[in-house]
Amino acid sequence: MRELVGGLMADWGVSIRRGCRILDFDTSSCHCKSRRTGQAGLERRIREICETRVRYGYRRVHVLLRREGWGVNMKKTRRIYTELGLQLRNKHPKRRVKAKLREDRQEAIGPNDVWAMDFVHDQLATGRKLRILTVVDTHSRLCPAVDPRFTYRGEDVVQTLERVCGQLGYPKTIRVDNGSEFISRDLDLWAYANDVTQEFSRPGKPTDNGFIEAFNSKLRAECLNTHWFMGLADAREKLDAWRRDDNEVRPHSAIGYKVPSDVHNPGDAASLSP
């Protein structure tokens, strides 16, 4: 209504009082000044977060804002996020078959109860292929390792696991697929020697290890698709930086928007980045 009064004043040269009388509008509303504080700083900070964390939705952006001391509620964060056109546009496939979990697998109830492990494929800027071993704790969502190499054998998997287990401890169970590296004698002997149970996915059933599939999807969207790797050392540096950020900074919705390092070991979170 104030815009209509302004239009009359501009087009016909009438006063505020006469314009309000014509439109049957209270003149006090035209003189009322908004007490809402400016939000330019908040908009700028939200845009900065989304420029550096391109796969964050408004909920994770809101968690980061609250950590930084911004006194803003979720609705305002969502409104500004939407007004800035920062929404993620993802196409979700339609499920044609009802999903059913395996009945013989128990949910992890604590840190190092169940780890999940798999490989992700990528390449350097020169075109040379990379294989990246990914490991995640299904309870705390902590990522012990994201280790790239040109080739992987069973003994290489054992070497990586031994390195991270020396700092985080050994898991009770590791869920893997039926890849040649995971069914190797080297990994089998390592698991037997350290009392680690290997759970293998059924052939053609990636949903049996859904935790690592979801993690790999996040890794590709937030890291692999946003970086060029000039060499193996450069890939290791960037992947490890992303892993540390995922463990210590990124809010995870599955654990109440906390960070995995706090959930994995609340008493000594600083020591969880091998």
CSV table of C-alpha atoms in Angstrom, one decimal:
chain,number,residue,atom,x,y,z
A,1,MET,CA,0.0,0.0,0.0
A,2,ARG,CA,2.9,2.4,0.7
A,3,GLU,CA,4.1,1.7,-2.8
A,4,LEU,CA,0.7,2.8,-4.2
A,5,VAL,CA,0.8,6.0,-2.2
A,6,GLY,CA,4.3,6.7,-3.5
A,7,GLY,CA,3.1,6.1,-7.0
A,8,LEU,CA,0.3,8.6,-6.6
A,9,MET,CA,2.8,11.2,-5.3
A,10,ALA,CA,5.2,10.6,-8.1
A,11,ASP,CA,2.7,10.5,-10.9
A,12,TRP,CA,0.2,13.1,-9.8
A,13,GLY,CA,2.2,15.3,-7.5
A,14,VAL,CA,-0.2,14.9,-4.6
A,15,SER,CA,0.7,15.1,-0.9
A,16,ILE,CA,1.0,12.1,1.4
A,17,ARG,CA,-2.2,13.1,3.2
A,18,ARG,CA,-4.2,13.4,0.0
A,19,GLY,CA,-2.9,10.2,-1.4
A,20,CYS,CA,-3.8,8.3,1.8
A,21,ARG,CA,-7.3,9.9,1.8
A,22,ILE,CA,-7.8,8.7,-1.8
A,23,LEU,CA,-6.7,5.2,-1.1
A,24,ASP,CA,-8.4,5.1,2.4
A,25,PHE,CA,-5.0,4.5,4.0
A,26,ASP,CA,-3.7,5.6,7.4
A,27,THR,CA,-1.1,8.3,7.1
A,28,SER,CA,0.8,7.1,10.1
A,29,SER,CA,1.9,4.0,8.2
A,30,CYS,CA,3.6,6.2,5.6
A,31,HIS,CA,5.7,7.9,8.3
A,32,CYS,CA,6.6,4.7,10.1
A,33,LYS,CA,10.3,3.7,9.8
A,34,SER,CA,11.4,0.1,9.9
A,35,ARG,CA,13.4,-0.9,13.0
A,36,ARG,CA,14.8,-4.0,11.3
A,37,THR,CA,18.6,-4.0,11.4
A,38,GLY,CA,20.5,-4.2,8.1
A,39,GLN,CA,21.3,-7.6,6.8
A,40,ALA,CA,24.0,-6.8,4.3
A,41,GLY,CA,26.7,-8.2,6.5
A,42,LEU,CA,24.8,-11.4,7.1
A,43,GLU,CA,24.1,-11.8,3.4
A,44,ARG,CA,27.8,-11.3,2.6
A,45,ARG,CA,28.8,-13.9,5.2
A,46,ILE,CA,26.3,-16.5,3.8
A,47,ARG,CA,27.5,-15.9,0.3
A,48,GLU,CA,31.2,-16.3,1.5
A,49,ILE,CA,30.3,-19.6,3.1
A,50,CYS,CA,28.6,-20.9,0.0
A,51,GLU,CA,31.4,-19.8,-2.3
A,52,THR,CA,33.9,-21.9,-0.3
A,53,ARG,CA,31.5,-24.8,0.6
A,54,VAL,CA,29.5,-25.1,-2.6
A,55,ARG,CA,27.6,-28.2,-1.5
A,56,TYR,CA,26.3,-26.8,1.8
A,57,GLY,CA,22.5,-26.3,2.2
A,58,TYR,CA,21.0,-23.7,4.3
A,59,ARG,CA,20.9,-25.9,7.4
A,60,ARG,CA,24.7,-26.4,7.5
A,61,VAL,CA,25.2,-22.7,6.7
A,62,HIS,CA,23.0,-21.9,9.6
A,63,VAL,CA,25.1,-24.1,11.9
A,64,LEU,CA,28.3,-22.3,10.9
A,65,LEU,CA,26.7,-18.9,11.4
A,66,ARG,CA,25.6,-19.9,14.9
A,67,ARG,CA,29.1,-21.1,15.7
A,68,GLU,CA,30.4,-17.7,14.6
A,69,GLY,CA,28.0,-15.9,16.9
A,70,TRP,CA,25.4,-14.6,14.5
A,71,GLY,CA,22.1,-14.2,16.3
A,72,VAL,CA,19.9,-15.5,13.5
A,73,ASN,CA,17.2,-18.1,13.4
A,74,MET,CA,16.8,-20.9,10.9
A,75,LYS,CA,13.9,-19.2,9.1
A,76,LYS,CA,15.9,-16.1,8.4
A,77,THR,CA,18.9,-18.0,7.2
A,78,ARG,CA,16.7,-20.0,4.8
A,79,ARG,CA,15.0,-16.8,3.5
A,80,ILE,CA,18.3,-15.0,2.8
A,81,TYR,CA,19.8,-18.2,1.4
A,82,THR,CA,16.8,-18.5,-1.0
A,83,GLU,CA,16.8,-14.8,-1.9
A,84,LEU,CA,20.4,-15.0,-2.9
A,85,GLY,CA,19.6,-18.0,-5.2
A,86,LEU,CA,22.0,-20.4,-3.5
A,87,GLN,CA,19.7,-23.4,-3.4
A,88,LEU,CA,21.2,-26.7,-4.4
A,89,ARG,CA,19.4,-28.3,-7.4
A,90,ASN,CA,19.7,-32.0,-7.2
A,91,LYS,CA,17.7,-34.6,-9.1
A,92,HIS,CA,16.8,-37.5,-7.0
A,93,PRO,CA,16.1,-40.8,-8.8
A,94,LYS,CA,12.7,-42.3,-8.2
A,95,ARG,CA,12.8,-45.5,-6.2
A,96,ARG,CA,11.0,-48.2,-8.1
A,97,VAL,CA,11.7,-51.0,-5.6
A,98,LYS,CA,11.0,-50.8,-1.9
A,99,ALA,CA,14.4,-50.7,-0.1
A,100,LYS,CA,14.9,-53.2,2.6
A,101,LEU,CA,17.9,-53.4,5.0
A,102,ARG,CA,19.7,-56.6,5.6
A,103,GLU,CA,18.3,-58.2,8.8
A,104,ASP,CA,21.6,-59.8,9.9
A,105,ARG,CA,23.5,-56.6,10.3
A,106,GLN,CA,23.4,-54.7,13.5
A,107,GLU,CA,23.6,-50.9,13.8
A,108,ALA,CA,26.9,-49.5,15.2
A,109,ILE,CA,26.5,-48.4,18.8
A,110,GLY,CA,29.8,-46.7,19.4
A,111,PRO,CA,33.1,-45.5,17.9
A,112,ASN,CA,35.3,-48.1,16.2
A,113,ASP,CA,32.3,-50.5,16.2
A,114,VAL,CA,31.9,-50.7,12.4
A,115,TRP,CA,34.0,-49.1,9.7
A,116,ALA,CA,33.1,-49.0,6.0
A,117,MET,CA,35.7,-49.1,3.3
A,118,ASP,CA,35.7,-48.7,-0.5
A,119,PHE,CA,37.5,-47.2,-3.5
A,120,VAL,CA,36.8,-44.0,-5.5
A,121,HIS,CA,38.3,-43.4,-9.0
A,122,ASP,CA,39.6,-40.1,-10.3
A,123,GLN,CA,42.5,-38.8,-12.3
A,124,LEU,CA,45.3,-36.1,-12.3
A,125,ALA,CA,45.2,-33.1,-14.6
A,126,THR,CA,47.5,-35.0,-16.9
A,127,GLY,CA,45.0,-37.8,-17.3
A,128,ARG,CA,46.7,-40.4,-15.2
A,129,LYS,CA,44.3,-42.5,-13.2
A,130,LEU,CA,44.0,-42.4,-9.4
A,131,ARG,CA,42.5,-44.9,-7.0
A,132,ILE,CA,41.4,-43.4,-3.6
A,133,LEU,CA,40.8,-45.6,-0.6
A,134,THR,CA,38.1,-44.2,1.6
A,135,VAL,CA,37.3,-45.3,5.2
A,136,VAL,CA,34.5,-44.0,7.4
A,137,ASP,CA,33.3,-44.9,10.9
A,138,THR,CA,29.5,-45.6,10.6
A,139,HIS,CA,28.7,-44.4,14.1
A,140,SER,CA,30.5,-41.1,14.4
A,141,ARG,CA,31.0,-40.5,10.6
A,142,LEU,CA,34.7,-39.8,11.3
A,143,CYS,CA,36.9,-40.4,8.3
A,144,PRO,CA,40.1,-42.1,9.3
A,145,ALA,CA,41.6,-42.1,5.8
A,146,VAL,CA,41.3,-40.8,2.3
A,147,ASP,CA,44.4,-42.2,0.7
A,148,PRO,CA,45.1,-41.8,-3.1
A,149,ARG,CA,47.6,-44.0,-5.0
A,150,PHE,CA,48.1,-44.9,-8.6
A,151,THR,CA,47.6,-48.6,-7.9
A,152,TYR,CA,46.3,-50.6,-4.9
A,153,ARG,CA,47.0,-54.1,-3.8
A,154,GLY,CA,46.0,-55.9,-0.7
A,155,GLU,CA,49.2,-55.0,1.1
A,156,ASP,CA,48.7,-51.3,0.4
A,157,VAL,CA,45.3,-51.5,2.0
A,158,VAL,CA,46.9,-53.1,5.1
A,159,GLN,CA,49.5,-50.4,5.2
A,160,THR,CA,47.0,-47.6,5.2
A,161,LEU,CA,44.8,-49.4,7.8
A,162,GLU,CA,47.7,-50.1,10.1
A,163,ARG,CA,48.7,-46.4,10.0
A,164,VAL,CA,45.3,-45.0,11.0
A,165,CYS,CA,44.6,-47.8,13.5
A,166,GLY,CA,47.8,-47.0,15.3
A,167,GLN,CA,46.2,-43.7,16.2
A,168,LEU,CA,42.5,-44.4,16.4
A,169,GLY,CA,42.4,-48.0,17.5
A,170,TYR,CA,41.2,-51.1,15.6
A,171,PRO,CA,37.6,-51.5,14.5
A,172,LYS,CA,35.5,-54.5,15.5
A,173,THR,CA,34.1,-54.9,12.0
A,174,ILE,CA,34.9,-53.5,8.5
A,175,ARG,CA,32.3,-53.6,5.8
A,176,VAL,CA,33.7,-54.0,2.3
A,177,ASP,CA,32.7,-55.2,-1.2
A,178,ASN,CA,34.2,-58.2,-3.0
A,179,GLY,CA,37.0,-56.3,-4.7
A,180,SER,CA,40.3,-58.1,-5.2
A,181,GLU,CA,42.1,-55.9,-2.7
A,182,PHE,CA,39.5,-56.7,0.0
A,183,ILE,CA,39.5,-60.5,-0.5
A,184,SER,CA,43.2,-60.7,-0.6
A,185,ARG,CA,45.3,-62.9,1.7
A,186,ASP,CA,47.1,-59.9,3.1
A,187,LEU,CA,44.0,-58.2,4.4
A,188,ASP,CA,42.6,-61.5,5.6
A,189,LEU,CA,45.7,-62.2,7.7
A,190,TRP,CA,45.7,-58.6,9.1
A,191,ALA,CA,42.0,-58.9,10.1
A,192,TYR,CA,42.6,-62.3,11.8
A,193,ALA,CA,45.7,-61.0,13.6
A,194,ASN,CA,43.9,-57.9,15.0
A,195,ASP,CA,40.5,-59.6,15.7
A,196,VAL,CA,38.7,-57.6,13.0
A,197,THR,CA,35.6,-59.1,11.4
A,198,GLN,CA,35.2,-58.5,7.6
A,199,GLU,CA,31.6,-58.2,6.4
A,200,PHE,CA,31.3,-58.5,2.6
A,201,SER,CA,28.5,-57.0,0.6
A,202,ARG,CA,26.4,-59.2,-1.6
A,203,PRO,CA,27.4,-59.1,-5.3
A,204,GLY,CA,25.4,-56.4,-7.1
A,205,LYS,CA,24.1,-54.9,-3.8
A,206,PRO,CA,25.9,-51.6,-3.1
A,207,THR,CA,23.2,-50.7,-0.6
A,208,ASP,CA,24.6,-53.3,1.7
A,209,ASN,CA,27.4,-50.7,2.3
A,210,GLY,CA,25.3,-47.6,2.0
A,211,PHE,CA,27.4,-45.5,4.5
A,212,ILE,CA,30.5,-45.6,2.3
A,213,GLU,CA,28.5,-45.0,-0.8
A,214,ALA,CA,27.0,-41.8,0.7
A,215,PHE,CA,30.5,-40.7,1.9
A,216,ASN,CA,32.0,-41.3,-1.6
A,217,SER,CA,29.2,-39.2,-3.2
A,218,LYS,CA,29.9,-36.4,-0.8
A,219,LEU,CA,33.7,-36.6,-1.4
A,220,ARG,CA,33.2,-36.4,-5.2
A,221,ALA,CA,30.7,-33.5,-5.0
A,222,GLU,CA,32.7,-31.4,-2.4
A,223,CYS,CA,36.3,-32.2,-3.3
A,224,LEU,CA,37.0,-34.2,-6.4
A,225,ASN,CA,34.7,-32.2,-8.7
A,226,THR,CA,36.1,-28.9,-7.3
A,227,HIS,CA,39.9,-29.5,-7.5
A,228,TRP,CA,42.5,-30.2,-10.1
A,229,PHE,CA,45.3,-32.6,-8.9
A,230,MET,CA,48.6,-31.7,-10.5
A,231,GLY,CA,50.4,-34.8,-9.0
A,232,LEU,CA,50.0,-37.5,-6.4
A,233,ALA,CA,51.5,-35.3,-3.7
A,234,ASP,CA,49.1,-32.5,-4.6
A,235,ALA,CA,46.2,-34.9,-4.5
A,236,ARG,CA,47.2,-36.2,-1.1
A,237,GLU,CA,47.5,-32.7,0.3
A,238,LYS,CA,44.1,-31.5,-0.9
A,239,LEU,CA,42.3,-34.7,0.0
A,240,ASP,CA,43.7,-34.7,3.5
A,241,ALA,CA,42.8,-31.0,3.9
A,242,TRP,CA,39.2,-31.9,2.9
A,243,ARG,CA,39.2,-34.9,5.3
A,244,ARG,CA,40.3,-32.8,8.2
A,245,ASP,CA,37.6,-30.2,7.4
A,246,ASP,CA,35.0,-32.9,7.2
A,247,ASN,CA,36.1,-34.4,10.5
A,248,GLU,CA,36.5,-31.2,12.5
A,249,VAL,CA,34.4,-28.4,10.9
A,250,ARG,CA,31.6,-29.7,8.6
A,251,PRO,CA,28.2,-30.2,10.4
A,252,HIS,CA,26.8,-33.6,9.8
A,253,SER,CA,23.0,-33.9,9.8
A,254,ALA,CA,23.1,-37.6,10.6
A,255,ILE,CA,24.7,-36.9,14.0
A,256,GLY,CA,22.6,-33.8,14.9
A,257,TYR,CA,24.8,-31.3,13.0
A,258,LYS,CA,27.7,-32.0,15.2
A,259,VAL,CA,31.3,-32.7,13.9
A,260,PRO,CA,32.5,-36.3,13.8
A,261,SER,CA,35.6,-35.6,15.9
A,262,ASP,CA,33.4,-34.5,18.9
A,263,VAL,CA,31.2,-37.6,18.5
A,264,HIS,CA,34.0,-40.1,18.1
A,265,ASN,CA,35.9,-39.0,21.2
A,266,PRO,CA,34.4,-36.0,23.1
A,267,GLY,CA,37.2,-36.0,25.7
A,268,ASP,CA,40.1,-35.6,23.2
A,269,ALA,CA,38.8,-34.4,19.8
A,270,ALA,CA,42.0,-32.7,18.9
A,271,SER,CA,43.8,-36.0,18.6
A,272,LEU,CA,41.6,-37.6,16.0
A,273,SER,CA,43.3,-36.4,12.8
A,274,PRO,CA,46.0,-38.9,11.9
